[in-house]
Short mmCIF file of C-alpha atoms in Angstrom, two decimals:
data_model
loop_
_atom_site.label_atom_id
_atom_site.label_comp_id
_atom_site.label_asym_id
_atom_site.label_seq_id
_atom_site.Cartn_x
_atom_site.Cartn_y
_atom_site.Cartn_z
CA MET K 1 -64.03 140.60 -123.90
CA ASP K 2 -66.01 139.02 -121.05
CA THR K 3 -69.32 138.10 -122.67
CA ASP K 4 -72.14 135.81 -121.68
CA ASN K 5 -75.40 135.43 -123.53
CA GLY K 6 -76.73 132.69 -121.25
CA ASN K 7 -75.92 131.65 -117.71
CA GLY K 8 -72.50 130.13 -118.38
CA ASN K 9 -70.33 132.39 -116.20
CA ARG K 10 -72.97 133.61 -113.82
CA PHE K 11 -73.10 132.46 -110.21
CA PRO K 12 -74.29 128.81 -109.84
CA ALA K 13 -76.68 129.56 -106.96
CA ASN K 14 -78.84 126.42 -107.15
CA ASP K 15 -75.76 124.24 -106.68
CA ARG K 16 -74.05 126.55 -104.21
CA PHE K 17 -77.06 126.85 -101.89
CA ALA K 18 -78.77 123.53 -102.50
CA ALA K 19 -79.12 123.08 -98.73
CA GLY K 20 -81.38 126.11 -98.42
CA ALA K 21 -81.40 129.88 -98.04
CA GLN K 22 -81.47 130.07 -94.23
CA TYR K 23 -78.17 130.30 -92.32
CA ILE K 24 -78.78 129.47 -88.67
CA ALA K 25 -76.26 128.48 -86.00
CA GLY K 26 -73.45 128.17 -88.53
CA ARG K 27 -75.08 126.10 -91.25
CA LEU K 28 -77.42 126.33 -94.23
CA ARG K 29 -80.90 124.88 -93.93
CA PRO K 30 -84.18 125.12 -95.86
CA GLY K 31 -87.04 127.38 -94.90
CA THR K 32 -90.26 126.05 -93.39
CA SER K 33 -92.88 128.45 -94.75
CA GLY K 34 -94.11 125.99 -97.38
CA ARG K 35 -93.68 128.69 -100.07
CA ARG K 36 -91.01 128.66 -102.73
CA HIS K 37 -89.42 131.73 -104.26
CA GLU K 38 -87.20 132.35 -107.28
CA VAL K 39 -84.32 134.78 -107.54
CA ILE K 40 -84.49 136.25 -111.04
CA ASP K 41 -81.53 137.58 -113.01
CA PRO K 42 -82.91 140.95 -114.16
CA ALA K 43 -80.59 140.97 -117.17
CA THR K 44 -82.15 137.84 -118.67
CA GLY K 45 -85.43 137.33 -116.86
CA HIS K 46 -84.30 133.78 -116.04
CA PRO K 47 -84.34 132.30 -112.53
CA VAL K 48 -80.92 131.80 -110.94
CA TYR K 49 -82.05 130.29 -107.64
CA SER K 50 -85.16 128.59 -106.26
CA TYR K 51 -85.62 128.11 -102.52
CA GLU K 52 -88.16 127.82 -99.74
CA LEU K 53 -88.86 131.07 -97.90
CA ALA K 54 -88.39 131.50 -94.17
CA GLY K 55 -91.45 131.56 -91.97
CA PRO K 56 -91.92 132.59 -88.33
CA ALA K 57 -90.51 129.27 -87.10
CA ASP K 58 -87.24 129.94 -88.92
CA VAL K 59 -87.06 133.40 -87.36
CA ASP K 60 -87.61 131.86 -83.94
CA ALA K 61 -84.82 129.35 -84.54
CA ALA K 62 -82.41 132.05 -85.72
CA VAL K 63 -83.18 134.34 -82.79
CA ALA K 64 -82.76 131.40 -80.40
CA ALA K 65 -79.35 130.64 -81.95
CA ALA K 66 -78.31 134.27 -81.63
CA LYS K 67 -79.54 134.42 -78.03
CA GLU K 68 -77.60 131.28 -77.14
CA ALA K 69 -74.42 132.61 -78.79
CA PHE K 70 -74.64 136.04 -77.17
CA PRO K 71 -73.14 135.30 -73.72
CA GLY K 72 -70.02 133.71 -75.19
CA TRP K 73 -69.48 136.23 -77.97
CA SER K 74 -70.15 139.27 -75.78
CA ALA K 75 -67.61 137.99 -73.26
CA THR K 76 -64.79 137.82 -75.83
CA SER K 77 -62.19 140.55 -75.59
CA PRO K 78 -62.07 143.38 -78.11
CA GLY K 79 -58.80 141.91 -79.34
CA GLU K 80 -60.41 138.54 -80.00
CA ARG K 81 -63.29 140.10 -81.91
CA SER K 82 -60.83 142.24 -83.82
CA ALA K 83 -58.79 139.20 -84.83
CA ALA K 84 -61.92 137.40 -86.04
CA LEU K 85 -62.95 140.38 -88.16
CA HIS K 86 -59.46 140.63 -89.63
CA ARG K 87 -59.77 136.98 -90.63
CA LEU K 88 -63.20 137.73 -92.12
CA ALA K 89 -61.72 140.54 -94.23
CA GLY K 90 -59.14 138.05 -95.49
CA VAL K 91 -61.77 135.46 -96.41
CA LEU K 92 -63.78 138.11 -98.26
CA ALA K 93 -60.69 139.16 -100.20
CA GLU K 94 -59.86 135.56 -101.15
CA ARG K 95 -63.40 135.00 -102.42
CA ALA K 96 -63.88 138.43 -104.00
CA GLU K 97 -64.67 137.16 -107.51
CA GLU K 98 -67.31 134.76 -106.20
CA PHE K 99 -69.00 137.61 -104.34
CA ALA K 100 -68.84 139.88 -107.39
CA ARG K 101 -70.46 137.33 -109.68
CA ALA K 102 -73.15 136.46 -107.16
CA GLU K 103 -74.01 140.14 -106.71
CA SER K 104 -74.14 140.77 -110.45
CA SER K 105 -76.27 137.67 -111.03
CA GLN K 106 -78.97 138.62 -108.55
CA CYS K 107 -78.95 142.41 -109.00
CA GLY K 108 -77.97 143.00 -112.63
CA LYS K 109 -75.06 145.21 -111.60
CA PRO K 110 -72.22 145.41 -114.13
CA LEU K 111 -69.30 143.26 -113.05
CA LYS K 112 -67.03 146.28 -113.11
CA LEU K 113 -69.23 147.87 -110.41
CA THR K 114 -69.35 144.80 -108.18
CA ARG K 115 -65.62 144.13 -108.65
CA GLU K 116 -64.52 147.71 -108.10
CA PHE K 117 -67.13 149.10 -105.68
CA ASP K 118 -69.44 146.65 -103.88
CA VAL K 119 -66.90 143.96 -103.01
CA PRO K 120 -63.84 146.14 -102.23
CA GLY K 121 -66.05 148.43 -100.13
CA THR K 122 -67.27 145.47 -98.11
CA ILE K 123 -63.74 144.16 -97.55
CA ASP K 124 -62.68 147.61 -96.40
CA ASN K 125 -65.66 147.78 -94.02
CA ALA K 126 -64.60 144.48 -92.47
CA ALA K 127 -61.02 145.71 -92.06
CA PHE K 128 -62.22 148.99 -90.55
CA PHE K 129 -64.45 147.33 -87.95
CA ALA K 130 -61.67 144.90 -87.12
CA GLY K 131 -59.71 147.92 -85.94
CA ALA K 132 -62.68 149.76 -84.46
CA ALA K 133 -63.55 146.76 -82.27
CA ARG K 134 -60.50 147.61 -80.15
CA HIS K 135 -61.57 151.24 -79.59
CA LEU K 136 -64.94 150.95 -77.85
CA GLU K 137 -64.24 153.69 -75.34
CA GLY K 138 -66.33 155.76 -72.95
CA ARG K 139 -65.63 159.00 -71.11
CA SER K 140 -62.44 158.81 -69.07
CA ALA K 141 -62.78 158.29 -65.33
CA GLY K 142 -63.14 161.39 -63.18
CA GLU K 143 -64.42 162.78 -59.90
CA TYR K 144 -67.28 164.84 -61.26
CA SER K 145 -69.20 165.07 -57.98
CA GLY K 146 -66.12 165.46 -55.81
CA ASP K 147 -66.97 162.45 -53.65
CA HIS K 148 -67.28 159.83 -56.37
CA THR K 149 -65.33 158.45 -59.29
CA SER K 150 -67.42 158.03 -62.45
CA TYR K 151 -66.69 156.27 -65.66
CA VAL K 152 -68.67 155.04 -68.68
CA ARG K 153 -68.84 151.47 -69.97
CA ARG K 154 -69.95 150.55 -73.44
CA GLU K 155 -71.68 147.19 -73.46
CA PRO K 156 -73.26 145.12 -76.22
CA ILE K 157 -77.05 145.26 -76.20
CA GLY K 158 -77.97 141.68 -77.17
CA VAL K 159 -79.66 140.14 -80.20
CA VAL K 160 -80.05 142.52 -83.14
CA GLY K 161 -82.68 141.88 -85.81
CA SER K 162 -81.85 143.73 -89.03
CA ILE K 163 -83.46 144.06 -92.45
CA ALA K 164 -81.39 144.90 -95.54
CA PRO K 165 -82.58 146.12 -98.97
CA TRP K 166 -82.16 144.71 -102.48
CA ASN K 167 -80.17 147.52 -104.08
CA TYR K 168 -76.84 146.88 -102.29
CA PRO K 169 -77.35 143.43 -100.74
CA LEU K 170 -73.71 142.74 -99.94
CA GLN K 171 -72.74 146.16 -98.66
CA MET K 172 -75.92 146.57 -96.64
CA ALA K 173 -75.43 143.13 -95.05
CA ALA K 174 -71.94 144.23 -94.04
CA TRP K 175 -73.15 147.59 -92.75
CA LYS K 176 -75.65 145.79 -90.51
CA ILE K 177 -73.56 142.84 -89.37
CA LEU K 178 -70.08 144.30 -88.85
CA PRO K 179 -70.69 147.04 -86.25
CA ALA K 180 -73.16 144.82 -84.41
CA ILE K 181 -70.75 141.91 -83.94
CA ALA K 182 -67.69 144.15 -83.49
CA ALA K 183 -69.46 145.59 -80.44
CA GLY K 184 -70.14 142.08 -79.09
CA ASN K 185 -73.74 141.59 -80.20
CA THR K 186 -75.20 138.71 -82.17
CA ILE K 187 -77.45 139.27 -85.17
CA VAL K 188 -80.25 137.88 -87.30
CA LEU K 189 -80.32 139.54 -90.71
CA LYS K 190 -83.21 139.32 -93.15
CA PRO K 191 -82.02 140.22 -96.65
CA ALA K 192 -84.50 141.05 -99.39
CA GLU K 193 -85.93 137.77 -100.61
CA ILE K 194 -85.10 138.73 -104.21
CA THR K 195 -81.37 139.20 -103.46
CA PRO K 196 -80.21 136.82 -100.69
CA LEU K 197 -77.13 135.29 -102.32
CA THR K 198 -74.32 137.51 -101.06
CA SER K 199 -75.78 137.72 -97.55
CA LEU K 200 -75.59 133.93 -97.38
CA LEU K 201 -72.02 134.00 -98.71
CA PHE K 202 -71.13 136.63 -96.10
CA ALA K 203 -72.48 134.48 -93.25
CA GLU K 204 -70.54 131.49 -94.55
CA ALA K 205 -67.41 133.63 -94.70
CA ALA K 206 -67.93 134.64 -91.06
CA THR K 207 -68.03 130.98 -90.05
CA GLU K 208 -64.93 130.25 -92.15
CA ALA K 209 -63.18 133.09 -90.32
CA GLY K 210 -63.84 131.38 -86.99
CA ILE K 211 -66.77 133.47 -85.78
CA PRO K 212 -68.90 131.07 -83.70
CA GLY K 213 -72.14 129.65 -85.01
CA GLY K 214 -75.15 131.71 -83.98
CA VAL K 215 -73.30 135.04 -83.99
CA VAL K 216 -74.34 135.74 -87.61
CA ASN K 217 -77.66 134.29 -88.81
CA ILE K 218 -79.59 134.86 -92.05
CA VAL K 219 -83.33 134.33 -92.52
CA THR K 220 -84.54 134.77 -96.08
CA GLY K 221 -88.25 135.40 -96.18
CA ALA K 222 -90.93 137.90 -97.09
CA GLY K 223 -91.30 141.11 -95.13
CA ALA K 224 -94.92 140.58 -94.16
CA ASP K 225 -94.21 137.39 -92.23
CA ALA K 226 -90.48 136.80 -91.60
CA GLY K 227 -89.58 140.50 -91.47
CA GLU K 228 -92.40 141.60 -89.20
CA HIS K 229 -91.94 138.58 -86.94
CA LEU K 230 -88.23 139.42 -86.59
CA VAL K 231 -88.87 143.08 -85.76
CA GLY K 232 -91.55 142.20 -83.22
CA HIS K 233 -89.70 139.27 -81.63
CA PRO K 234 -89.48 139.69 -77.84
CA ASP K 235 -85.87 138.45 -77.72
CA VAL K 236 -84.69 140.99 -80.30
CA VAL K 237 -83.58 144.15 -78.50
CA MET K 238 -82.80 146.32 -81.52
CA THR K 239 -83.76 146.53 -85.16
CA SER K 240 -81.86 148.23 -87.96
CA PHE K 241 -83.76 148.74 -91.20
CA THR K 242 -82.72 150.15 -94.57
CA GLY K 243 -85.43 150.68 -97.18
CA SER K 244 -88.29 152.96 -98.13
CA THR K 245 -89.71 155.55 -95.78
CA GLY K 246 -93.14 153.93 -95.96
CA VAL K 247 -91.88 150.53 -94.84
CA GLY K 248 -89.65 152.23 -92.28
CA LYS K 249 -92.74 153.67 -90.61
CA ARG K 250 -94.20 150.16 -90.38
CA VAL K 251 -90.96 148.84 -88.87
CA ALA K 252 -91.00 151.62 -86.27
CA GLU K 253 -94.63 150.91 -85.43
CA ILE K 254 -93.92 147.21 -84.77
CA ALA K 255 -90.64 147.83 -82.93
CA THR K 256 -92.14 150.32 -80.49
CA ARG K 257 -94.61 147.71 -79.21
CA THR K 258 -91.71 146.04 -77.40
CA VAL K 259 -89.71 149.26 -76.82
CA LYS K 260 -86.85 148.27 -79.11
CA ARG K 261 -84.00 150.48 -80.14
CA ILE K 262 -84.51 151.47 -83.79
CA HIS K 263 -82.07 152.52 -86.50
CA LEU K 264 -83.65 153.60 -89.79
CA GLU K 265 -81.91 154.49 -93.06
CA LEU K 266 -84.72 155.40 -95.43
CA GLY K 267 -85.38 157.13 -98.74
CA GLY K 268 -83.61 160.00 -100.42
CA LYS K 269 -83.97 162.59 -103.16
CA ALA K 270 -80.49 164.03 -103.27
CA PRO K 271 -79.98 167.56 -104.67
CA PHE K 272 -76.97 168.39 -106.86
CA VAL K 273 -76.45 172.18 -106.64
CA VAL K 274 -74.27 173.78 -109.32
CA PHE K 275 -73.32 177.41 -108.74
CA ASP K 276 -72.36 179.65 -111.66
CA ASP K 277 -68.62 179.56 -110.88
CA ALA K 278 -68.44 175.75 -110.86
CA ASP K 279 -66.14 173.73 -113.10
CA LEU K 280 -68.75 172.79 -115.70
CA GLU K 281 -66.90 169.74 -117.01
CA ALA K 282 -66.44 168.37 -113.49
CA ALA K 283 -70.09 169.00 -112.66
CA THR K 284 -71.44 167.33 -115.79
CA HIS K 285 -69.23 164.27 -115.38
CA GLY K 286 -70.15 164.12 -111.71
CA ALA K 287 -73.85 164.39 -112.45
CA VAL K 288 -73.83 161.51 -114.94
CA ALA K 289 -71.87 159.22 -112.63
CA ALA K 290 -73.86 160.16 -109.53
CA SER K 291 -77.26 159.76 -111.18
CA LEU K 292 -76.51 156.47 -112.93
CA ILE K 293 -74.62 154.51 -110.27
CA ASN K 294 -76.32 151.16 -109.73
CA SER K 295 -78.79 152.17 -112.48
CA GLY K 296 -79.92 155.01 -110.23
CA GLN K 297 -81.09 152.55 -107.57
CA ASP K 298 -79.24 154.33 -104.82
CA CYS K 299 -80.85 156.45 -102.11
CA THR K 300 -77.91 158.90 -102.26
CA ALA K 301 -77.84 159.13 -106.08
CA ALA K 302 -78.08 162.59 -107.63
CA THR K 303 -81.72 162.99 -108.67
CA ARG K 304 -82.38 166.76 -108.64
CA ALA K 305 -79.77 168.96 -110.33
CA TYR K 306 -80.23 172.67 -109.59
CA VAL K 307 -78.03 174.71 -111.92
CA GLN K 308 -77.55 178.46 -111.68
CA ARG K 309 -78.98 180.03 -114.80
CA PRO K 310 -75.72 181.12 -116.55
CA LEU K 311 -74.66 177.45 -116.73
CA TYR K 312 -78.07 175.83 -117.11
CA GLU K 313 -78.33 175.29 -120.88
CA ALA K 314 -74.71 174.18 -121.24
CA PHE K 315 -75.13 171.77 -118.32
CA VAL K 316 -78.26 170.21 -119.87
CA GLU K 317 -76.56 169.87 -123.25
CA GLN K 318 -73.36 168.34 -121.89
CA VAL K 319 -75.08 165.92 -119.49
CA ALA K 320 -77.33 164.70 -122.30
CA ALA K 321 -74.33 164.17 -124.58
CA LEU K 322 -72.49 162.20 -121.88
CA MET K 323 -75.53 160.10 -121.07
CA GLU K 324 -75.81 159.10 -124.72
CA THR K 325 -72.32 157.56 -124.56
CA VAL K 326 -73.25 155.22 -121.69
CA ARG K 327 -73.24 151.56 -122.80
CA VAL K 328 -76.31 149.68 -121.57
CA GLY K 329 -76.11 145.90 -121.69
CA ASP K 330 -75.33 142.53 -120.17
CA PRO K 331 -73.70 143.00 -116.74
CA PHE K 332 -71.23 140.22 -117.51
CA ARG K 333 -69.77 142.02 -120.54
CA ALA K 334 -66.58 143.90 -119.78
CA ASP K 335 -67.70 146.94 -121.81
CA THR K 336 -71.09 147.38 -120.09
CA ASP K 337 -71.56 150.61 -118.14
CA LEU K 338 -75.20 150.31 -117.08
CA GLY K 339 -77.08 147.12 -116.27
CA PRO K 340 -80.81 146.53 -115.87
CA LEU K 341 -83.06 147.63 -113.05
CA ILE K 342 -83.85 145.05 -110.39
CA SER K 343 -87.04 143.74 -112.07
CA HIS K 344 -89.43 144.35 -114.93
CA ALA K 345 -92.02 145.60 -112.45
CA HIS K 346 -89.60 148.20 -111.09
CA ARG K 347 -88.49 149.17 -114.62
CA ASP K 348 -92.13 149.77 -115.53
CA ARG K 349 -92.59 151.90 -112.40
CA VAL K 350 -89.61 154.08 -113.35
CA ALA K 351 -90.83 154.36 -116.96
CA ALA K 352 -94.26 155.44 -115.74
CA PHE K 353 -92.77 158.40 -113.87
CA VAL K 354 -91.10 159.58 -117.07
CA GLU K 355 -94.20 159.02 -119.20
CA ARG K 356 -96.29 161.13 -116.83
CA ALA K 357 -93.61 163.84 -116.90
CA ARG K 358 -94.00 164.21 -120.69
CA GLY K 359 -97.14 166.19 -119.99
CA TYR K 360 -95.33 168.93 -118.08
CA ALA K 361 -91.55 168.64 -118.74
CA ARG K 362 -89.01 168.10 -121.51
CA ILE K 363 -87.41 164.66 -121.96
CA VAL K 364 -83.97 165.66 -123.22
CA THR K 365 -82.59 162.15 -123.75
CA GLY K 366 -83.65 158.61 -122.91
CA GLY K 367 -87.13 157.88 -121.68
CA GLU K 368 -87.90 154.94 -123.98
CA VAL K 369 -88.16 151.33 -122.82
CA PRO K 370 -85.82 149.27 -125.04
CA LYS K 371 -86.96 146.13 -126.82
CA GLY K 372 -85.71 142.70 -125.84
CA ASP K 373 -85.24 140.72 -122.65
CA GLY K 374 -84.05 142.19 -119.40
CA ALA K 375 -85.34 145.00 -117.20
CA TYR K 376 -83.32 147.69 -118.95
CA TYR K 377 -84.00 151.42 -118.97
CA PRO K 378 -81.75 154.02 -120.60
CA PRO K 379 -80.10 157.01 -118.92
CA THR K 380 -82.78 159.69 -118.92
CA LEU K 381 -82.52 163.45 -118.53
CA VAL K 382 -85.60 165.55 -117.78
CA ALA K 383 -85.59 169.35 -117.88
CA ASP K 384 -87.97 172.26 -117.32
CA ALA K 385 -90.15 170.54 -114.70
CA ALA K 386 -91.80 172.55 -111.94
CA GLN K 387 -90.38 172.25 -108.42
CA ASP K 388 -93.66 170.85 -107.08
CA SER K 389 -94.04 168.25 -109.86
CA GLU K 390 -93.99 164.52 -109.23
CA ILE K 391 -90.75 163.92 -111.13
CA VAL K 392 -88.96 166.41 -108.85
CA GLN K 393 -90.51 165.44 -105.53
CA ALA K 394 -90.96 161.64 -105.67
CA GLU K 395 -88.21 159.06 -105.21
CA ILE K 396 -87.94 157.40 -108.64
CA PHE K 397 -85.03 155.02 -107.92
CA GLY K 398 -83.89 154.68 -111.51
CA PRO K 399 -81.42 156.23 -114.00
CA VAL K 400 -83.36 159.50 -114.22
CA LEU K 401 -81.94 162.96 -113.54
CA VAL K 402 -84.13 166.08 -113.40
CA VAL K 403 -82.51 169.49 -114.04
CA LEU K 404 -83.95 172.82 -112.89
CA PRO K 405 -82.51 176.36 -113.06
CA PHE K 406 -82.12 178.82 -110.19
CA ASP K 407 -81.07 182.46 -109.99
CA THR K 408 -79.75 183.40 -106.54
CA ASP K 409 -77.71 181.40 -104.05
CA ASP K 410 -80.56 181.73 -101.57
CA GLU K 411 -82.93 180.16 -104.08
CA GLY K 412 -80.59 177.30 -104.90
CA ILE K 413 -80.21 176.27 -101.28
CA ALA K 414 -83.93 176.66 -100.61
CA LEU K 415 -84.76 174.42 -103.57
CA ALA K 416 -82.24 171.83 -102.38
CA ASN K 417 -83.98 171.71 -99.01
CA ASP K 418 -87.48 171.60 -100.49
CA THR K 419 -87.96 167.86 -99.94
CA PRO K 420 -89.13 165.59 -97.13
CA TYR K 421 -85.80 163.75 -97.39
CA GLY K 422 -82.34 164.60 -96.13
CA LEU K 423 -79.90 161.78 -96.80
CA ALA K 424 -77.28 163.29 -99.11
CA ALA K 425 -76.53 166.32 -101.28
CA SER K 426 -73.69 167.98 -103.16
CA ALA K 427 -72.66 171.53 -104.03
CA TRP K 428 -70.37 172.56 -106.87
CA SER K 429 -68.39 175.82 -106.76
CA ARG K 430 -64.84 177.19 -106.75
CA ASP K 431 -65.81 179.64 -103.98
CA VAL K 432 -64.99 178.34 -100.49
CA TYR K 433 -67.54 180.66 -98.89
CA ARG K 434 -70.32 179.43 -101.14
CA THR K 435 -69.47 175.81 -100.48
CA GLY K 436 -69.09 176.46 -96.77
CA ARG K 437 -72.56 177.95 -96.68
CA ALA K 438 -73.94 174.93 -98.56
CA THR K 439 -72.43 172.50 -96.02
CA ARG K 440 -74.03 174.46 -93.17
CA GLU K 441 -77.46 175.11 -94.65
CA ILE K 442 -78.33 172.04 -96.74
CA LYS K 443 -80.20 169.68 -94.44
CA ALA K 444 -78.70 166.30 -95.24
CA GLY K 445 -76.62 163.68 -93.44
CA CYS K 446 -73.84 163.98 -96.02
CA VAL K 447 -72.92 167.00 -98.16
CA TRP K 448 -70.22 166.48 -100.79
CA ILE K 449 -68.35 169.42 -102.31
CA ASN K 450 -67.34 169.14 -105.98
CA ASP K 451 -68.12 165.43 -105.97
CA HIS K 452 -71.13 163.22 -105.31
CA ILE K 453 -71.38 159.57 -104.12
CA PRO K 454 -68.00 158.54 -102.62
CA ILE K 455 -68.31 156.88 -99.22
CA ILE K 456 -65.61 155.73 -96.84
CA SER K 457 -65.67 153.32 -93.92
CA GLU K 458 -64.31 155.89 -91.47
CA MET K 459 -67.19 158.35 -91.96
CA PRO K 460 -70.88 157.95 -90.96
CA HIS K 461 -73.80 157.41 -93.33
CA GLY K 462 -77.32 158.40 -92.28
CA GLY K 463 -79.95 161.02 -92.83
CA TYR K 464 -82.12 163.88 -91.62
CA LYS K 465 -85.91 164.22 -91.73
CA ALA K 466 -87.82 161.44 -93.56
CA SER K 467 -84.50 159.79 -94.47
CA GLY K 468 -84.39 158.33 -90.98
CA PHE K 469 -81.98 158.46 -88.07
CA GLY K 470 -78.88 156.68 -86.80
CA LYS K 471 -75.60 155.97 -88.56
CA ASP K 472 -74.06 153.16 -90.56
CA MET K 473 -70.28 152.74 -90.91
CA SER K 474 -67.66 154.61 -88.89
CA ALA K 475 -67.19 154.57 -85.11
CA TYR K 476 -70.44 156.55 -84.87
CA SER K 477 -72.34 153.37 -85.71
CA PHE K 478 -71.40 152.00 -82.27
CA GLU K 479 -73.88 154.51 -80.85
CA GLU K 480 -76.57 152.27 -82.36
CA TYR K 481 -75.12 148.95 -81.19
CA THR K 482 -73.89 149.62 -77.65
CA GLN K 483 -75.47 150.39 -74.32
CA VAL K 484 -73.86 153.25 -72.42
CA LYS K 485 -73.63 152.54 -68.71
CA HIS K 486 -72.56 155.02 -66.05
CA VAL K 487 -70.61 153.42 -63.18
CA MET K 488 -70.14 155.51 -59.99
CA TYR K 489 -67.93 154.68 -57.01
CA ASP K 490 -68.15 156.34 -53.61
CA ASN K 491 -64.70 157.51 -52.52
CA THR K 492 -65.51 158.71 -48.98
CA ALA K 493 -66.25 155.52 -47.00
CA VAL K 494 -68.65 157.70 -44.96
CA ALA K 495 -71.76 155.80 -43.81
CA ALA K 496 -74.00 158.76 -42.92
CA LYS K 497 -73.59 161.10 -45.86
CA ASP K 498 -74.61 164.72 -45.73
CA TRP K 499 -77.06 164.38 -48.61
CA HIS K 500 -78.98 161.69 -46.66
CA ARG K 501 -80.26 164.49 -44.40
CA THR K 502 -82.36 165.78 -47.31
CA ILE K 503 -84.31 162.51 -47.01
CA PHE K 504 -84.36 161.83 -43.25
CA GLY K 505 -83.03 163.27 -40.02
CA ASP K 506 -81.40 166.64 -39.28
CA ARG K 507 -77.95 168.01 -39.93
#
């Protein structure tokens, strides 16, 4: 059994990144803000890395490096960029265990999750964009006016300034970096200052794969100074942000001052709709997995289960029983299912939601903060809450599932849509007409049928409503990272064209 009660087999970040937590123009360097920060292992409460935060000067240096690298990188052929990304996928695969341990150390994710989900997903993303880089196509050439030949070019837009969240630091870094550089752009990424380790490893891997210095840059600093300076920088032409809806509004406000392109992937409150003909065992297993992935710190996680009344009580009973089998513990133990939340402060925030819900709902299982070190919180099931209650409407971002009954199909779909968010949802039924209706009428960027959570590199990820706009992953993400240019050739060689007479002279 893989056990660790101290820091013995965790990632040695202080040694690995002794040169600093900024990666600019192909090398590590320290920040210049004058403020130090510690990365804390949420499973132990112990620091795993201490570094100096980035300040505005570091952002300026990173943007300058990206701007300098842009002409050369954007001029490379799709085949050359593809080859570089294939090499990057190979480097990531060779160093997979290092990435998994770094991600578990900074996030508290169980090793089995980082080894089997975060890291393989990132490698697959790199391999996908290696292929997609060779398929940046526009509309085929044609004579749409009769006298001209038109075609569409897709061109890189320039320096991208992106901000990634703390819940999936590695995957979100990849989602930001890979489509941007596959399309010929250069990028400055600001990871969350509490989880920078795998972003730095990713940038190093890009350099090892032969991607030129300055194409991928990392600035690790606080949002209020480094993040806002990056978003507002005049040489940054686009910003991509993943995080809360509140912060997303601030990003949009700053970005619009310089008329930047904006891509926002924001909060979620995903419904999990179980119709009365669903496979109950499949639905209960799916609900536990989908609500507890990454300790519930996932904007697509199942948070609101709506169960048609004939199945409601059995669903509550079986989900509670399954949740009670989940093994909470040290992420570096092989038998751990659920690790801690990202911090004690966030754990206390999640616990406060549940404590307030005791006044108006039933806590079926969980709901008690465990004793001991680490920011742990148990799988928690809440039932019998009102639709307009806080526990149903607010994004909790923890291992908490709320279950509510419904009677008619109309009601179930209406309840699913009764949220400001629209990132993801699922519907569970054996009836193809019911599920088809759910895919049409539930307002979310992704609707799963008889499953909840799986993502694939070939398909887009992004939301409706307050969950933001734009797409990560898939070829659709190139819509965010390319400029579409219409090119039009005159085919007539006629100097005095007939349409000129609408401006001057007579026919």
